[in-house]
PDB file of C-alpha atoms in Angstrom:
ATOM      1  CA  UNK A   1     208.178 218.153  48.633  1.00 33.00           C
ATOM      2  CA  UNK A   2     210.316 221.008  47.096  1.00 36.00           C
ATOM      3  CA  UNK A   3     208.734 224.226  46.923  1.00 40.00           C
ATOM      4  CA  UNK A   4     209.360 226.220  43.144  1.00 37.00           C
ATOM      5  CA  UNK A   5     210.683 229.148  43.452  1.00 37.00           C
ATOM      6  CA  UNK A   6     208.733 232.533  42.907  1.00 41.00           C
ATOM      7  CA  UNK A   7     205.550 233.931  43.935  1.00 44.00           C
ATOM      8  CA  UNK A   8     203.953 230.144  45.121  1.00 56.00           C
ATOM      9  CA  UNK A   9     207.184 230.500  47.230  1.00 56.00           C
ATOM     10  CA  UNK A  10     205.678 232.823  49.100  1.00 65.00           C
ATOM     11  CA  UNK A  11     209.601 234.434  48.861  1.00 73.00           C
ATOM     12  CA  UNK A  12     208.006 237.509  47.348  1.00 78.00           C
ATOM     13  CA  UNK A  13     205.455 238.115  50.740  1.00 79.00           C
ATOM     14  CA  UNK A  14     208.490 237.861  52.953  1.00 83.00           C
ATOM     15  CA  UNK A  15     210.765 239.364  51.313  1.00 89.00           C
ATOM     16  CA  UNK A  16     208.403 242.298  50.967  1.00 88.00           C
ATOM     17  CA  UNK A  17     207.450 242.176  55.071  1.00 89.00           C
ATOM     18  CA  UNK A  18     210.657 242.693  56.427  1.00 93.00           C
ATOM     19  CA  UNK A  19     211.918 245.348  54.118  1.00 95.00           C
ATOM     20  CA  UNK A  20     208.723 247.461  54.457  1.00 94.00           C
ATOM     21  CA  UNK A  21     208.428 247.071  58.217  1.00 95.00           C
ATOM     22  CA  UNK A  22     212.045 247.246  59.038  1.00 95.00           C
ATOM     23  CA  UNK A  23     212.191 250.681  56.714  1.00 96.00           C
ATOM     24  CA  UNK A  24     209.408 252.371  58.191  1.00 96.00           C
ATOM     25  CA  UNK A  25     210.690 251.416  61.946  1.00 96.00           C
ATOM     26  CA  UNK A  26     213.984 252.226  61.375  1.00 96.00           C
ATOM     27  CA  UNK A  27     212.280 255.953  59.343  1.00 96.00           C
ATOM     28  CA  UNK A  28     210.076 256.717  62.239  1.00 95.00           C
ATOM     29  CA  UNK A  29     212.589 256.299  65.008  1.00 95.00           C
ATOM     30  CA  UNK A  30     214.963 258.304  63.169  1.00 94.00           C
ATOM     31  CA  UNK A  31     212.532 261.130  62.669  1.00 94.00           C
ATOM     32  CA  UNK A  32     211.703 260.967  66.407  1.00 93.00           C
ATOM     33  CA  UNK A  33     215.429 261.609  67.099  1.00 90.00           C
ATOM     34  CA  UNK A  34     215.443 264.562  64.925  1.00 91.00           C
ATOM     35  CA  UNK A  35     212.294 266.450  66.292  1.00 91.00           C
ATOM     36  CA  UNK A  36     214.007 265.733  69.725  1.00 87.00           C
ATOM     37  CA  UNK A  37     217.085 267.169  68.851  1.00 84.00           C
ATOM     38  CA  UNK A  38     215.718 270.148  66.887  1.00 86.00           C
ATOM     39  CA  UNK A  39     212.489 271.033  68.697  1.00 81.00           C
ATOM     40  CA  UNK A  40     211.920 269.981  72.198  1.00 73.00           C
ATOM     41  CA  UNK A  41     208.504 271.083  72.161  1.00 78.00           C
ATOM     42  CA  UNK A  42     207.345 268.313  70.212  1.00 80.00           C
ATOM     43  CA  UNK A  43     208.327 265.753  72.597  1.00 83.00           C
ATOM     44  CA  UNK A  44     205.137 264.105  72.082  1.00 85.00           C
ATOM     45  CA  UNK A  45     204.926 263.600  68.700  1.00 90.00           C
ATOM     46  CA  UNK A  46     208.230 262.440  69.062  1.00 91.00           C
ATOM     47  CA  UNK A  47     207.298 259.477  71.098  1.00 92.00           C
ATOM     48  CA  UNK A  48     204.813 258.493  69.015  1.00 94.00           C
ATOM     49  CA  UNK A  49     206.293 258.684  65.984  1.00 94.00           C
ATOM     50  CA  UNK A  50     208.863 256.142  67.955  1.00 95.00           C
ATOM     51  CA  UNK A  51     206.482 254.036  69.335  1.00 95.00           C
ATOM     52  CA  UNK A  52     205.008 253.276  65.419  1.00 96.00           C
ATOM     53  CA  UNK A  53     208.170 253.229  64.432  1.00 96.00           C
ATOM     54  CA  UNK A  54     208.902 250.652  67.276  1.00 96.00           C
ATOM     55  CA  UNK A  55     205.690 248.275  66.345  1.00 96.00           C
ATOM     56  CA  UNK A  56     207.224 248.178  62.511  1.00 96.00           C
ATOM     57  CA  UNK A  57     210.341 246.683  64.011  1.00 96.00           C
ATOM     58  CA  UNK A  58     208.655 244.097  66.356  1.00 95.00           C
ATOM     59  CA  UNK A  59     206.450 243.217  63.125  1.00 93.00           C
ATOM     60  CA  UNK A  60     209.718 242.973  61.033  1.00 94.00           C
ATOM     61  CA  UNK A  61     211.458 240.814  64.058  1.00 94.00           C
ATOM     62  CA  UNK A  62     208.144 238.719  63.661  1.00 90.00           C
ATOM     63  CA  UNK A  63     208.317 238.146  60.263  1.00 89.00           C
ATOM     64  CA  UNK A  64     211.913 237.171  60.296  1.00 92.00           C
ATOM     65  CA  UNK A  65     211.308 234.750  62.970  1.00 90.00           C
ATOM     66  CA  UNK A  66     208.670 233.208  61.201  1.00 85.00           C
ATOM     67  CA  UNK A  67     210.802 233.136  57.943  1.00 85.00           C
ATOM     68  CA  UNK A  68     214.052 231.084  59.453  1.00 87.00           C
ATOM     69  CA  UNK A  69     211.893 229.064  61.692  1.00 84.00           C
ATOM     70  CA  UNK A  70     209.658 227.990  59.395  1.00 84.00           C
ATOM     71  CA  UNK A  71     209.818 225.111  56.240  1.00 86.00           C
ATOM     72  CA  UNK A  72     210.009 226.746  52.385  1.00 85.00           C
ATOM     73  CA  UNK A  73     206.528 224.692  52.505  1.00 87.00           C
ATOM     74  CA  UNK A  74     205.253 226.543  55.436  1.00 87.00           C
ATOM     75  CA  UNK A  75     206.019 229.394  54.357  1.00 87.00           C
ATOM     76  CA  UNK A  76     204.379 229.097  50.912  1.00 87.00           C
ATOM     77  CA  UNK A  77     201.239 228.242  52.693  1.00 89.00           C
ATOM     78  CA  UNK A  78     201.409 230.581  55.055  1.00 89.00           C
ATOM     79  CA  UNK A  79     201.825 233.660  52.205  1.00 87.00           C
ATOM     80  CA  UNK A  80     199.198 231.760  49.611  1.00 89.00           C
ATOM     81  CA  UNK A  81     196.580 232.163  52.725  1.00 89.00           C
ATOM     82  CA  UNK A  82     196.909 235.799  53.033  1.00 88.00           C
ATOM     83  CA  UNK A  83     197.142 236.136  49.486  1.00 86.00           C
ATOM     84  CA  UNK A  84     193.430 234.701  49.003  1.00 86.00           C
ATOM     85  CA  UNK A  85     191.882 236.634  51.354  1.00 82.00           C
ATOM     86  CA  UNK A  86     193.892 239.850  50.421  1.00 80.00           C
ATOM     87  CA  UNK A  87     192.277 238.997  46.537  1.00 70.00           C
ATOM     88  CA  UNK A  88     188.680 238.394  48.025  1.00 62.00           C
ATOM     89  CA  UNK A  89     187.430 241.412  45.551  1.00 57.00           C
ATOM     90  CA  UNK A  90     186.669 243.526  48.600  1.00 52.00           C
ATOM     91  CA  UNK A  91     188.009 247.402  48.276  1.00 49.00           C
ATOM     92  CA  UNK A  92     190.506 247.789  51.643  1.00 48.00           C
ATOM     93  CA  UNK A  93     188.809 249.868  52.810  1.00 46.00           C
ATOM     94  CA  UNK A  94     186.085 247.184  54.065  1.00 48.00           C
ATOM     95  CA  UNK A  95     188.433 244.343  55.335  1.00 49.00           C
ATOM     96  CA  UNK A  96     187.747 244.752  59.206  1.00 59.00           C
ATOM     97  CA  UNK A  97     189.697 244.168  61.721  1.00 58.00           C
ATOM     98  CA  UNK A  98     187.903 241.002  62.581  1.00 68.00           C
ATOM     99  CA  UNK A  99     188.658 239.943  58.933  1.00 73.00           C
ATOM    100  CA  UNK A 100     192.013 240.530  59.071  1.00 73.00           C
ATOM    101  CA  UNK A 101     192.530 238.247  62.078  1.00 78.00           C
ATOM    102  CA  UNK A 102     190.483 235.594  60.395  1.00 83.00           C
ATOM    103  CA  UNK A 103     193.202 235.705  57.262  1.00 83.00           C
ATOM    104  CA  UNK A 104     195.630 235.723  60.165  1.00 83.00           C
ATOM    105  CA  UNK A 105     194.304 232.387  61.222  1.00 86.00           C
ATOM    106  CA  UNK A 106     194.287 230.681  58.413  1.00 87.00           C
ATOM    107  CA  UNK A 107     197.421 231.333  57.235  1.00 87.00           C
ATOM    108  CA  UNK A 108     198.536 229.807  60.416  1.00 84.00           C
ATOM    109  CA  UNK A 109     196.508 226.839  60.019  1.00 86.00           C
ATOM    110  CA  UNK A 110     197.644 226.725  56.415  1.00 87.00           C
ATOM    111  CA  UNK A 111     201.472 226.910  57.492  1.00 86.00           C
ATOM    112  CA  UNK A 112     201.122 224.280  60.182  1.00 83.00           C
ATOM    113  CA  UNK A 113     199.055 222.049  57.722  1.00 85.00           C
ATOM    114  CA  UNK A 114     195.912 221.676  59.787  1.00 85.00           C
ATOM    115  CA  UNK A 115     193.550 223.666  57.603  1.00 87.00           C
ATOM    116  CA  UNK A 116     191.034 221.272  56.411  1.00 87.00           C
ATOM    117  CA  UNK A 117     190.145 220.531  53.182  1.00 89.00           C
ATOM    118  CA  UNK A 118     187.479 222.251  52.723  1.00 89.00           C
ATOM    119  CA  UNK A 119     188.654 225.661  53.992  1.00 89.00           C
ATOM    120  CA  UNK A 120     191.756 225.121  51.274  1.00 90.00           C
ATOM    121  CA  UNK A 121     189.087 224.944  48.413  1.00 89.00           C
ATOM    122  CA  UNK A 122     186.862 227.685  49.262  1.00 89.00           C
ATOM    123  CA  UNK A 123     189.758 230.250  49.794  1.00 90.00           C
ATOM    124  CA  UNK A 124     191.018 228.741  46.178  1.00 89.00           C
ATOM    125  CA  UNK A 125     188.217 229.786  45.066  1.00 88.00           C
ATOM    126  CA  UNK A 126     188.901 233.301  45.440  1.00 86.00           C
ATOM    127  CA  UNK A 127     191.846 233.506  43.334  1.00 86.00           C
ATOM    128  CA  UNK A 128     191.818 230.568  41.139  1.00 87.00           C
ATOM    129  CA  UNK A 129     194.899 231.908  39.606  1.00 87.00           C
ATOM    130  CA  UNK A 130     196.943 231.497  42.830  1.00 86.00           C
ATOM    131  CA  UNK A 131     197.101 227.592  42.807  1.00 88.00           C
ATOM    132  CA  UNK A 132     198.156 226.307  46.807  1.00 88.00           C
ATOM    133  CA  UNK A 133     201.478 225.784  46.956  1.00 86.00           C
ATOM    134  CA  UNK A 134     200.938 221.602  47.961  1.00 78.00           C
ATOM    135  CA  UNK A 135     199.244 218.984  46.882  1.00 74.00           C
ATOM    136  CA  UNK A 136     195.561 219.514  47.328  1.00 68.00           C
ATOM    137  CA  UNK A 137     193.486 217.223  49.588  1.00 63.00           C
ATOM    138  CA  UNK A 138     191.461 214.899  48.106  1.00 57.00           C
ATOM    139  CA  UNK A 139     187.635 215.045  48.958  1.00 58.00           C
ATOM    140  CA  UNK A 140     186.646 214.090  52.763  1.00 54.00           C
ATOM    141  CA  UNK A 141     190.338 214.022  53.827  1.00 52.00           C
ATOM    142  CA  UNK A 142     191.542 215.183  56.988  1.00 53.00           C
ATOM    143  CA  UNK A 143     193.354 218.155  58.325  1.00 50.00           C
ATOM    144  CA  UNK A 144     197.374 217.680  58.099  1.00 50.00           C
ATOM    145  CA  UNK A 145     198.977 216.187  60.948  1.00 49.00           C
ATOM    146  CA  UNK A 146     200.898 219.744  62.633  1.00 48.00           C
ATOM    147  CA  UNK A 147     204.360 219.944  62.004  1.00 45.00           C
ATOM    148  CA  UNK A 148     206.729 219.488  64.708  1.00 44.00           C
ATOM    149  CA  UNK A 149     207.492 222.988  65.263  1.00 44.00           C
ATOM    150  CA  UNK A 150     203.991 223.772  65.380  1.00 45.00           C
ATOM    151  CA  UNK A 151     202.945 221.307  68.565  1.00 47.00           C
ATOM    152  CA  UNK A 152     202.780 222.745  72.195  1.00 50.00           C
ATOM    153  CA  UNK A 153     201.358 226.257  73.596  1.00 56.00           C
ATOM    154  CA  UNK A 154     202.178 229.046  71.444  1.00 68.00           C
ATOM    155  CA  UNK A 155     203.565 232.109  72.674  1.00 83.00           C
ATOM    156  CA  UNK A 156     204.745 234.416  69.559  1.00 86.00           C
ATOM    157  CA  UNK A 157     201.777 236.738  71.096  1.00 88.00           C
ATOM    158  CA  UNK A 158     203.534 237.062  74.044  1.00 92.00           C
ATOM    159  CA  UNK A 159     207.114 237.070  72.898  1.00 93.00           C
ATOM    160  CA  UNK A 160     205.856 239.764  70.665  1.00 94.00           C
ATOM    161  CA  UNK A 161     204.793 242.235  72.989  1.00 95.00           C
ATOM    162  CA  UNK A 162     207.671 241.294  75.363  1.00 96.00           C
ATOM    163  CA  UNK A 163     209.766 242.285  72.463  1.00 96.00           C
ATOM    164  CA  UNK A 164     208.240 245.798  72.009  1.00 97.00           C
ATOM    165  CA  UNK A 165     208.121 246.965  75.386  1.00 97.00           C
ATOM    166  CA  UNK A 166     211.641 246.067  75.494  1.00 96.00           C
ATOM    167  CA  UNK A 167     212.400 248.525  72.659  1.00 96.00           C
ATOM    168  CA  UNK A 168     210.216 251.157  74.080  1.00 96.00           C
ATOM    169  CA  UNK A 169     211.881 250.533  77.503  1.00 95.00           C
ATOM    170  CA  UNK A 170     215.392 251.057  75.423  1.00 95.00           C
ATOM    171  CA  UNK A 171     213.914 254.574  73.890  1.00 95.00           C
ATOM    172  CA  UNK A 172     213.369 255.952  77.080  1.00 93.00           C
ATOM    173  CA  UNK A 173     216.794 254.955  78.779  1.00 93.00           C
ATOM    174  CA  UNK A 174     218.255 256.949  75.888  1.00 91.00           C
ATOM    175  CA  UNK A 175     216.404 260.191  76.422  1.00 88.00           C
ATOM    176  CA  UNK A 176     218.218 261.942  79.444  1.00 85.00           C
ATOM    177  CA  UNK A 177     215.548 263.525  80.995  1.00 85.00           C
ATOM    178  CA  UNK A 178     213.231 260.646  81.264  1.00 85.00           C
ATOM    179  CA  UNK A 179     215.874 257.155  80.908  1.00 88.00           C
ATOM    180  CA  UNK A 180     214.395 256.353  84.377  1.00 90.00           C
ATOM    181  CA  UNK A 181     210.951 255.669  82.402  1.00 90.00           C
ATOM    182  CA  UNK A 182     212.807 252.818  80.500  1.00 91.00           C
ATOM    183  CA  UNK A 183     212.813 250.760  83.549  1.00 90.00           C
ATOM    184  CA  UNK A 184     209.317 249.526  83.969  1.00 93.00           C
ATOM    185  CA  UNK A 185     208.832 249.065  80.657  1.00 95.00           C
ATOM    186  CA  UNK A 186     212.293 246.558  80.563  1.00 94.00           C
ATOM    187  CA  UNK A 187     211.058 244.637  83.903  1.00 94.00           C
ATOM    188  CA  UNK A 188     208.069 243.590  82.567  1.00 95.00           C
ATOM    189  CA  UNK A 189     209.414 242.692  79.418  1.00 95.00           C
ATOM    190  CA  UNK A 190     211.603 240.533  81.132  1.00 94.00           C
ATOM    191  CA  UNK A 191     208.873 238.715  82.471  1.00 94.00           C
ATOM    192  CA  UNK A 192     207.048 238.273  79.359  1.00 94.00           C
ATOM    193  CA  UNK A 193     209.893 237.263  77.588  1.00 93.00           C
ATOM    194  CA  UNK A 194     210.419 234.709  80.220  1.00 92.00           C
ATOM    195  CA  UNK A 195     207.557 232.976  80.236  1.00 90.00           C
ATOM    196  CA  UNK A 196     207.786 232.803  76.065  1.00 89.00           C
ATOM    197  CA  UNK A 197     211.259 231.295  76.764  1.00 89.00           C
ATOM    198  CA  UNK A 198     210.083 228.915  79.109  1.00 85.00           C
ATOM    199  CA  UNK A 199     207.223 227.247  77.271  1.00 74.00           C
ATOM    200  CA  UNK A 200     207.169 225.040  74.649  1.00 69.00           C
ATOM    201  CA  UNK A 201     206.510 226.219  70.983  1.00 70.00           C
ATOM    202  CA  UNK A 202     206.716 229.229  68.830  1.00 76.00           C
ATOM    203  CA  UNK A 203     208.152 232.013  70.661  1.00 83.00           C
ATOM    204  CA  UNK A 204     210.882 231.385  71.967  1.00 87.00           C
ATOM    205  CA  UNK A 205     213.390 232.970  69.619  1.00 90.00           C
ATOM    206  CA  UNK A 206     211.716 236.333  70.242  1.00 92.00           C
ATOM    207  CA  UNK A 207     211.658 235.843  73.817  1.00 93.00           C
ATOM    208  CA  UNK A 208     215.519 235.468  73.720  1.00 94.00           C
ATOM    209  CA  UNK A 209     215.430 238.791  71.713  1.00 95.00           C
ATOM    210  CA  UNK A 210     213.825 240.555  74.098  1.00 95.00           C
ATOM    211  CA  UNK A 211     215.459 239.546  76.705  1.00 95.00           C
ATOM    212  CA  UNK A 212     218.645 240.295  75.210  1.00 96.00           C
ATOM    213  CA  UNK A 213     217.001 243.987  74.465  1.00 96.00           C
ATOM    214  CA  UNK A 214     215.860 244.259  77.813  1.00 95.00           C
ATOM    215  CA  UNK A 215     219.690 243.793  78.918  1.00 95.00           C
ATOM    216  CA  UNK A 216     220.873 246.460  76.600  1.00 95.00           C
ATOM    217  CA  UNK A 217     218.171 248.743  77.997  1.00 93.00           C
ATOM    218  CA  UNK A 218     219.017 248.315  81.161  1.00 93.00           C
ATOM    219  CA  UNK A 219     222.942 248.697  80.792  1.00 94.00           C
ATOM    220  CA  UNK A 220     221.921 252.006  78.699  1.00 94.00           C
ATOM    221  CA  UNK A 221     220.008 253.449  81.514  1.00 92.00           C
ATOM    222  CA  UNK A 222     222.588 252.326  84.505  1.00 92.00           C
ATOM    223  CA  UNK A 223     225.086 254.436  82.093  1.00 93.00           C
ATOM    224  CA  UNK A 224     223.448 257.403  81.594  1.00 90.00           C
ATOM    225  CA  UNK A 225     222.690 257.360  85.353  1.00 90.00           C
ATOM    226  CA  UNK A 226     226.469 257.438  85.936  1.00 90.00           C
ATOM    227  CA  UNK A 227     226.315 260.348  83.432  1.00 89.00           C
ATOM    228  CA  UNK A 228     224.238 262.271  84.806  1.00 84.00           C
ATOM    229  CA  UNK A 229     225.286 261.611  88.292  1.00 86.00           C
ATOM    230  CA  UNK A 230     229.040 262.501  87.124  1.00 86.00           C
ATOM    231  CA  UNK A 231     227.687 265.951  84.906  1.00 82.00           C
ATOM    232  CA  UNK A 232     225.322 267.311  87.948  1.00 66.00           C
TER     233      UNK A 232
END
């Protein structure tokens, strides 16, 4: 079935995902490099403004996982789900936490095709004017069968925070005075990312990411080890 183009694309959500979040990480990190450089005294704030600015990245490396491992269908679903329950009528200020993670899952059940029938109606009905992007199910039909990508364990969860303690791990190894702490945080980042590589499923791609960041981290620190070694 070919998708149309637009907002039942779901091109517009995506689109919108990874510019935000890769902006604001790539903003906050930057900012944390400046107060570092100009004011050493607000080494804390620093590091947290990096570690936000860190979680926008892993959320933008999420989303453009999702985007080029996913169907233009799946997709669609996926942003049409999060698009009902964002239009629910309650003020933001009220969606919960637990709410948000209940959107969460059913746009994953919507982008794998196993959200019943039932489920696709009533979140239709809270924005009539946002039509699903597929055929609707007829009455008493089953879930979808899931899509091939979707079958076996998934471990995005775990890919996911393999991937940001691998980009913490690389902040540290490029502050001098505490690259050692980037260690610990690329070891066990490693190990996550591992065991997202190894299983079957979703995941994988950002396991090989963090890996691959883990590596970098890890060649950073062994070099400004030499540098230090070599200044002192």
């Amino acid at each position: 079935m070919t998708t149309p183009a637009g907002a039942r694309s779901g091109n517009g959500y995506w689109s919108v995902q990874i510019g935000t979040t890769g902006l604001f990480g790539v903003v906050l990190i930057a900012m944390s490099a400046f107060m570092l450089l100009t004011n050493s005294d607000e080494a804390g704030g620093a590091v947290l403004l990096a570690l936000g600015g860190i979680m926008f990245l892993t959320t933008c490396a999420w989303a453009v996982d999702a985007v080029t491992s996913s169907t233009a269908a799946q997709r669609a679903r996926f942003a049409w789900a999060i698009a009902q329950h964002e239009g629910s009528g309650l003020p933001s200020n009220r969606l919960s936490v637990a709410e948000d993670a209940v959107a969460m899952r059913d746009a994953a059940l919507a982008r794998d095709d196993e959200l019943g029938p039932d489920r696709i109606r009533a979140l239709q009905a809270l924005r009539p004017d946002n039509p699903y992007p597929d055929a609707m199910p007829a009455e008493g039909a089953p879930a979808g069968r899931p899509t091939k990508g979707a079958r076996g364990p998934h471990r995005t969860g775990t890919a996911l925070i393999a991937l940001f303690l691998a980009l913490t791990g690389l902040y540290f190894s490029c502050i001098p005075p505490v690259f050692i702490l980037g260690w610990p945080f690329q070891l066990i980042a490693s190990m996550l990312a591992v065991r997202a590589i190894v299983a079957a499923g979703r995941g994988r791609r950002l396991g090989v990411t963090a890996v691959v960041v883990s590596i970098l981290g890890t060649l950073v620190t062994f070099v400004v080890m030499a540098w230090r070694i070599l200044a002192g």
